[in-house]
Amino acid sequence: GQAMSRWLSVDHSVNKSQVRFAKVERGDMFRDISASGKVVAANAPVVYSAEQGLVTLRAKPGDMVEAEQIVAVIDSPILMAELQQQKTIVQRITSDVNRAKLDARRQQLALQQRLDVAKVDLEAAERESRRATISIERELISQIDFEKAQDDLAKSKLSFAHAKQEAELAKDTLAFEVENKSLELKTQQLMLSELERKVRELEIRSPVDGIVGNWLVEQKAKIERNQALMKIVDLSAYDAEIQVPESYADELGLGMSVEVNISGSILAGQLSSISPEVRNNQVTARVRISGENDVSLRQNQRVNARIILEQKEDVLMVKRGQFYSSGAGRVAYKVSGENAERIAIKSGATSMSHIELLSGVKEGDRLVISNIDTFDNKPQVRLR
């Protein structure tokens, strides 16, 4: 009679095989979202032309290249002509500097000769002055001859002093002129060094070890300065480029932990960049795969990612199911024996696998997690 009474109190029944169940459990919950994307090279530099001219591409798409290996050569007749002209200018100015040094030495020698002659004349005038002094004391010469000897001495002293000053001034002047010529030579040598650097850059070298991605110009094409030639893909480091739904864009932050699933292997990573624009209702983000791994990665390989937005500790939660959307997160059915009773719940954060329950349940309760629309919102439902 009691069993019949309980059966009669239930006005709706559902087959158990159509229902999924899960227990309410307590633990740490990770609020996360899923996204998909592809593997991209973390470092894929593009090499550019240094000058205008005709380009010869030496590395083909798919070729393995090493750092500093020549991948393209530019033929620039204009730059080569400028280099030859500059070499000629440097040679001419070098000759001018050497000639200036020889002229300076020649003029210094002539001035030194004049100085030496003036010194000899001064010594001779001093001897004549001493002889005149002795002679005037002995009254051997007249007063006029004595004064003439003194005048010759004074003139010789003046000539020697002027010759000495002129030699010192000429020395500074000649050194100044030689220095000017040397500075002009240095300027032209710097210009020559710059042209030689530009000529060396006509040999385009790979910046990294990797593989040639694709050509951006045709073979033997006429190119302009700073024109992109080819892309080099660095195979030593990869990132994951994923597409995140626009609704989660405001919750993303740099440095968030990400689990990347590549061919069944789970790799750890972090969000390294987030695009500021939305395209096709999605936001592009980059995940830097951290640490070394043994997984073989390839460019444009498809990946699935799990972005961990938040970690909650010691919360009540239940496995995710269709009951959350069909009950709007406020209604659930608690299983007790052969019956399911409708209860009011309050849900919180959601993740890819679990839903946080804030009230209405306790740990160990058994809930229906499948679609509860079949229960027709009845207070109690029999599970047959």
Coordinates of C-alpha atoms in Angstrom, one line a residue:
G1 CA 0.0 0.0 0.0
Q2 CA 2.9 2.4 0.8
A3 CA 4.6 1.6 -2.5
M4 CA 1.4 2.2 -4.3
S5 CA 0.9 5.5 -2.5
R6 CA 4.4 6.7 -3.5
W7 CA 3.8 5.6 -7.1
L8 CA 0.5 7.4 -7.3
S9 CA 2.0 10.7 -5.9
V10 CA 4.3 10.9 -9.0
D11 CA 2.5 12.2 -12.0
H12 CA 5.3 11.8 -14.6
S13 CA 7.9 9.1 -15.4
V14 CA 11.0 9.0 -17.5
N15 CA 13.1 6.0 -18.6
K16 CA 16.5 5.8 -16.8
S17 CA 18.3 5.0 -20.0
Q18 CA 17.5 8.5 -21.3
V19 CA 19.0 10.3 -18.3
R20 CA 22.5 11.0 -17.1
F21 CA 23.5 11.4 -13.5
A22 CA 26.4 12.9 -11.6
K23 CA 27.2 13.5 -7.9
V24 CA 27.8 16.8 -6.3
E25 CA 31.5 16.9 -5.2
R26 CA 33.7 19.4 -3.4
G27 CA 37.1 20.4 -4.7
D28 CA 39.1 22.9 -6.7
M29 CA 37.5 24.2 -9.9
F30 CA 39.2 25.7 -12.9
R31 CA 37.1 28.2 -14.8
D32 CA 38.3 27.8 -18.4
I33 CA 37.3 28.2 -22.0
S34 CA 38.2 26.2 -25.0
A35 CA 39.6 27.5 -28.3
S36 CA 41.1 26.1 -31.5
G37 CA 43.8 27.4 -33.7
K38 CA 47.0 26.4 -35.4
V39 CA 50.7 26.2 -34.8
V40 CA 52.8 29.2 -36.1
A41 CA 56.5 29.9 -35.9
A42 CA 57.4 32.0 -32.9
N43 CA 60.2 33.6 -35.0
A44 CA 59.6 34.0 -38.7
P45 CA 61.7 37.0 -39.8
V46 CA 61.4 38.5 -43.3
V47 CA 64.6 39.4 -45.1
Y48 CA 64.6 42.7 -47.0
S49 CA 66.7 44.2 -49.8
A50 CA 69.4 46.7 -48.7
E51 CA 69.6 48.5 -52.1
Q52 CA 67.8 48.7 -55.3
G53 CA 68.9 46.4 -58.2
L54 CA 68.4 43.0 -59.6
V55 CA 68.0 40.1 -57.1
T56 CA 69.3 36.6 -57.4
L57 CA 67.6 34.2 -54.9
R58 CA 69.9 31.4 -53.9
A59 CA 67.6 29.6 -51.5
K60 CA 64.3 28.0 -52.7
P61 CA 61.2 27.6 -50.6
G62 CA 61.6 24.5 -48.4
D63 CA 65.4 24.7 -48.3
M64 CA 67.1 24.4 -44.9
V65 CA 69.4 27.3 -44.2
E66 CA 71.8 28.2 -41.4
A67 CA 72.3 31.6 -39.7
E68 CA 74.5 33.9 -41.8
Q69 CA 74.1 31.7 -44.9
I70 CA 73.7 33.8 -48.1
V71 CA 70.1 33.4 -49.4
A72 CA 70.0 36.2 -52.0
V73 CA 72.4 38.5 -53.8
I74 CA 71.5 42.0 -55.2
D75 CA 73.3 43.3 -58.3
S76 CA 73.5 47.1 -57.8
P77 CA 75.6 48.8 -60.6
I78 CA 74.9 52.3 -59.1
L79 CA 76.3 51.3 -55.7
M80 CA 79.3 49.7 -57.2
A81 CA 80.1 52.8 -59.3
E82 CA 79.8 55.0 -56.1
L83 CA 82.2 52.6 -54.3
Q84 CA 84.8 52.9 -57.1
Q85 CA 84.4 56.7 -57.2
Q86 CA 84.9 56.9 -53.4
K87 CA 88.0 54.7 -53.6
T88 CA 89.5 57.1 -56.1
I89 CA 88.7 60.1 -53.9
V90 CA 90.3 58.4 -50.9
Q91 CA 93.4 57.7 -53.0
R92 CA 93.6 61.3 -54.2
I93 CA 93.2 62.8 -50.8
T94 CA 95.8 60.3 -49.4
S95 CA 98.2 61.6 -51.9
D96 CA 97.3 65.2 -51.0
V97 CA 98.0 64.4 -47.3
N98 CA 101.4 62.9 -48.1
R99 CA 102.2 65.9 -50.3
A100 CA 101.2 68.3 -47.6
K101 CA 103.5 66.5 -45.1
L102 CA 106.4 66.7 -47.6
D103 CA 105.7 70.4 -48.2
A104 CA 105.6 71.0 -44.5
R105 CA 108.9 69.3 -43.9
R106 CA 110.5 71.3 -46.8
Q107 CA 109.2 74.6 -45.5
Q108 CA 110.3 73.7 -42.0
L109 CA 113.8 72.9 -43.3
A110 CA 114.0 76.3 -45.1
L111 CA 112.9 78.1 -42.0
Q112 CA 115.4 76.2 -39.9
Q113 CA 118.1 77.2 -42.4
R114 CA 117.1 80.8 -42.0
L115 CA 117.1 80.5 -38.3
D116 CA 120.6 78.9 -38.3
V117 CA 121.9 81.7 -40.6
A118 CA 120.5 84.3 -38.3
K119 CA 122.1 82.6 -35.4
V120 CA 125.5 82.6 -37.2
D121 CA 125.1 86.3 -38.0
L122 CA 124.2 87.1 -34.4
E123 CA 127.3 85.3 -33.2
A124 CA 129.5 87.2 -35.7
A125 CA 127.9 90.5 -34.6
E126 CA 128.6 89.7 -31.0
R127 CA 132.3 89.0 -31.8
E128 CA 132.5 92.3 -33.7
S129 CA 130.8 94.1 -30.8
R130 CA 133.4 92.7 -28.3
R131 CA 136.3 93.6 -30.7
A132 CA 134.9 97.1 -31.1
T133 CA 134.6 97.5 -27.3
I134 CA 138.3 96.6 -26.8
S135 CA 139.3 98.8 -29.7
I136 CA 137.5 101.8 -28.5
E137 CA 139.0 101.4 -25.1
R138 CA 142.5 101.4 -26.7
E139 CA 141.4 104.3 -29.0
L140 CA 142.1 102.2 -32.0
I141 CA 138.8 102.9 -33.8
S142 CA 136.6 106.0 -33.9
Q143 CA 133.3 106.4 -32.0
I144 CA 131.4 106.0 -35.3
D145 CA 132.8 102.6 -36.0
F146 CA 132.1 101.5 -32.4
E147 CA 128.4 102.6 -32.7
K148 CA 128.1 100.8 -36.1
A149 CA 129.3 97.6 -34.5
Q150 CA 126.6 98.0 -31.7
D151 CA 123.9 98.7 -34.4
D152 CA 124.9 95.5 -36.3
L153 CA 124.6 93.5 -33.1
A154 CA 121.2 94.9 -32.4
K155 CA 120.1 94.1 -35.9
S156 CA 121.4 90.6 -35.7
K157 CA 119.6 90.0 -32.4
L158 CA 116.3 91.3 -34.0
S159 CA 116.8 89.1 -37.1
F160 CA 117.4 86.0 -35.0
A161 CA 114.4 86.7 -32.8
H162 CA 112.1 87.2 -35.9
A163 CA 113.5 84.1 -37.6
K164 CA 112.8 82.0 -34.4
Q165 CA 109.3 83.3 -34.1
E166 CA 108.6 82.7 -37.8
A167 CA 109.9 79.2 -37.5
E168 CA 107.6 78.4 -34.6
L169 CA 104.6 80.0 -36.3
A170 CA 105.2 78.2 -39.5
K171 CA 105.5 74.9 -37.6
D172 CA 102.0 75.4 -36.1
T173 CA 100.6 76.6 -39.4
L174 CA 101.9 73.6 -41.3
A175 CA 100.7 71.2 -38.7
F176 CA 97.2 72.8 -38.9
E177 CA 97.1 72.4 -42.6
V178 CA 98.3 68.7 -42.4
E179 CA 95.6 68.0 -39.8
N180 CA 92.9 69.6 -42.0
K181 CA 94.0 67.3 -44.9
S182 CA 94.0 64.3 -42.5
L183 CA 90.5 65.1 -41.3
E184 CA 89.3 65.4 -44.9
L185 CA 90.9 62.0 -45.6
K186 CA 89.2 60.5 -42.5
T187 CA 85.8 61.8 -43.6
Q188 CA 86.2 60.3 -47.0
Q189 CA 87.4 57.0 -45.5
L190 CA 84.3 56.9 -43.3
M191 CA 82.2 57.4 -46.5
L192 CA 84.2 54.6 -48.1
S193 CA 83.6 52.3 -45.1
E194 CA 79.8 53.0 -45.3
L195 CA 79.8 52.2 -49.0
E196 CA 81.7 49.0 -48.4
R197 CA 79.2 48.0 -45.7
K198 CA 76.3 48.6 -48.2
V199 CA 78.1 46.5 -50.7
R200 CA 78.5 43.7 -48.2
E201 CA 74.8 43.9 -47.5
L202 CA 74.1 43.2 -51.1
E203 CA 74.7 39.6 -50.0
I204 CA 71.5 38.9 -48.0
R205 CA 72.1 36.5 -45.2
S206 CA 69.7 34.4 -43.1
P207 CA 69.2 35.8 -39.6
V208 CA 68.3 32.4 -38.1
D209 CA 68.6 28.7 -38.6
G210 CA 65.5 27.5 -40.2
I211 CA 63.7 26.8 -43.5
V212 CA 62.8 29.1 -46.3
G213 CA 59.1 29.8 -46.2
N214 CA 58.2 31.4 -49.4
W215 CA 59.5 33.9 -52.0
L216 CA 58.0 37.4 -51.9
V217 CA 59.6 38.4 -55.2
E218 CA 60.3 36.7 -58.5
Q219 CA 63.8 35.5 -59.4
K220 CA 65.9 38.2 -61.2
A221 CA 63.3 40.8 -60.4
K222 CA 64.1 44.5 -60.2
I223 CA 63.6 45.5 -56.6
E224 CA 63.6 48.6 -54.6
R225 CA 65.3 49.4 -51.3
N226 CA 63.8 47.8 -48.2
Q227 CA 61.6 45.5 -50.3
A228 CA 60.7 42.1 -48.7
L229 CA 62.4 39.2 -50.4
M230 CA 61.6 36.0 -48.5
K231 CA 60.5 34.7 -45.2
I232 CA 62.7 32.4 -43.0
V233 CA 60.9 30.2 -40.5
D234 CA 62.8 29.4 -37.3
L235 CA 62.0 25.7 -36.5
S236 CA 63.4 25.9 -33.0
A237 CA 60.4 27.7 -31.4
Y238 CA 56.7 27.6 -32.1
D239 CA 53.6 29.4 -30.8
A240 CA 49.9 28.5 -31.0
E241 CA 47.6 31.1 -32.6
I242 CA 44.1 30.5 -31.3
Q243 CA 40.7 32.0 -31.9
V244 CA 38.7 33.0 -28.8
P245 CA 35.0 33.8 -28.9
E246 CA 34.3 37.5 -28.6
S247 CA 32.2 37.1 -25.4
Y248 CA 35.4 36.0 -23.5
A249 CA 37.7 38.7 -24.9
D250 CA 37.3 41.0 -21.8
E251 CA 38.4 38.1 -19.5
L252 CA 41.6 37.3 -21.3
G253 CA 44.9 38.6 -19.8
L254 CA 48.5 38.2 -20.7
G255 CA 50.3 35.5 -18.8
M256 CA 47.2 33.3 -18.3
S257 CA 47.9 29.5 -18.2
V258 CA 47.0 27.6 -21.3
E259 CA 46.9 23.8 -22.0
V260 CA 47.6 23.1 -25.7
N261 CA 46.4 19.8 -27.1
I262 CA 48.5 18.8 -30.2
S263 CA 47.9 15.4 -31.6
G264 CA 46.9 14.0 -28.2
S265 CA 49.8 15.5 -26.4
I266 CA 49.2 18.2 -23.7
L267 CA 51.7 21.1 -23.7
A268 CA 51.8 23.9 -21.2
G269 CA 51.9 27.5 -22.3
Q270 CA 51.0 31.1 -21.6
L271 CA 49.1 33.8 -23.4
S272 CA 51.8 36.1 -24.9
S273 CA 49.7 38.5 -26.9
I274 CA 46.0 39.4 -27.5
S275 CA 44.8 41.1 -30.7
P276 CA 43.0 44.4 -30.0
E277 CA 40.5 43.8 -32.8
V278 CA 37.6 41.5 -33.3
R279 CA 37.2 39.6 -36.6
N280 CA 34.3 37.3 -37.4
N281 CA 33.2 37.5 -33.8
Q282 CA 36.5 36.1 -32.6
V283 CA 39.7 37.5 -31.0
T284 CA 43.1 36.2 -32.0
A285 CA 45.5 35.3 -29.2
R286 CA 49.0 33.9 -29.2
V287 CA 50.2 31.2 -26.8
R288 CA 53.8 30.8 -26.1
I289 CA 54.5 27.1 -25.6
S290 CA 56.9 26.9 -22.6
G291 CA 59.6 24.4 -21.9
E292 CA 61.1 21.8 -24.1
N293 CA 59.0 19.0 -25.5
D294 CA 59.4 15.9 -27.6
V295 CA 56.3 16.6 -29.8
S296 CA 57.1 17.2 -33.4
L297 CA 55.5 20.5 -34.4
R298 CA 54.7 21.7 -37.9
Q299 CA 53.7 25.0 -39.3
N300 CA 49.8 25.5 -39.5
Q301 CA 49.2 22.2 -37.6
R302 CA 45.7 22.3 -35.9
V303 CA 45.6 22.5 -32.1
N304 CA 43.0 22.8 -29.4
A305 CA 43.6 24.9 -26.3
R306 CA 42.2 25.3 -22.9
I307 CA 42.6 28.7 -21.3
I308 CA 42.4 28.8 -17.5
L309 CA 40.6 32.0 -16.6
E310 CA 40.2 31.5 -12.8
Q311 CA 40.9 28.9 -10.2
K312 CA 38.4 28.4 -7.3
E313 CA 39.3 26.3 -4.3
D314 CA 37.0 24.1 -2.2
V315 CA 33.7 24.7 -4.0
L316 CA 30.7 22.5 -4.6
M317 CA 30.4 21.5 -8.2
V318 CA 28.9 19.0 -10.6
K319 CA 29.8 17.8 -14.0
R320 CA 28.6 20.0 -16.8
G321 CA 25.5 18.9 -18.7
Q322 CA 22.4 20.1 -20.6
F323 CA 20.5 20.6 -17.4
Y324 CA 22.3 23.9 -16.9
S325 CA 20.9 25.5 -20.1
S326 CA 17.5 23.8 -20.0
G327 CA 17.0 24.8 -16.3
A328 CA 18.6 28.3 -16.8
G329 CA 21.1 27.4 -14.0
R330 CA 18.3 27.8 -11.4
V331 CA 16.5 24.4 -11.5
A332 CA 17.8 20.9 -11.1
Y333 CA 16.4 17.4 -10.2
K334 CA 17.8 15.6 -7.2
V335 CA 17.6 11.8 -7.4
S336 CA 16.4 9.9 -4.4
G337 CA 15.8 6.2 -4.9
E338 CA 13.5 5.8 -7.9
N339 CA 12.3 9.4 -7.9
A340 CA 13.8 12.7 -9.1
E341 CA 12.7 15.8 -7.1
R342 CA 12.8 19.3 -8.6
I343 CA 14.9 21.7 -6.5
A344 CA 15.9 25.3 -6.8
I345 CA 19.7 25.9 -7.1
K346 CA 22.0 28.8 -7.6
S347 CA 24.9 28.3 -10.0
G348 CA 28.1 30.2 -10.1
A349 CA 31.2 29.9 -12.4
T350 CA 31.3 27.4 -15.2
S351 CA 34.2 25.6 -16.8
M352 CA 34.5 23.2 -19.7
S353 CA 33.8 20.2 -17.5
H354 CA 32.1 21.5 -14.3
I355 CA 29.5 23.9 -13.0
E356 CA 29.8 25.6 -9.6
L357 CA 26.7 25.2 -7.3
L358 CA 26.3 28.0 -4.7
S359 CA 23.2 26.8 -2.9
G360 CA 20.4 24.2 -3.0
V361 CA 22.6 21.1 -2.8
K362 CA 25.1 19.5 -0.6
E363 CA 28.1 17.3 -1.2
G364 CA 27.1 13.8 -2.2
D365 CA 23.7 14.7 -3.7
R366 CA 23.0 12.9 -7.0
L367 CA 21.6 15.2 -9.7
V368 CA 20.2 14.7 -13.2
I369 CA 22.7 16.4 -15.6
S370 CA 21.0 15.6 -18.9
N371 CA 18.3 17.7 -20.5
I372 CA 15.5 18.2 -18.1
D373 CA 12.9 19.4 -20.6
T374 CA 11.6 15.9 -20.7
F375 CA 10.6 16.2 -17.0
D376 CA 8.0 18.8 -18.0
N377 CA 8.9 20.9 -15.0
K378 CA 7.0 18.4 -12.7
P379 CA 7.8 18.6 -8.9
Q380 CA 8.6 14.9 -8.9
V381 CA 9.4 12.4 -11.7
R382 CA 9.6 8.6 -11.4
L383 CA 12.7 7.0 -13.0
R384 CA 11.6 3.7 -14.4

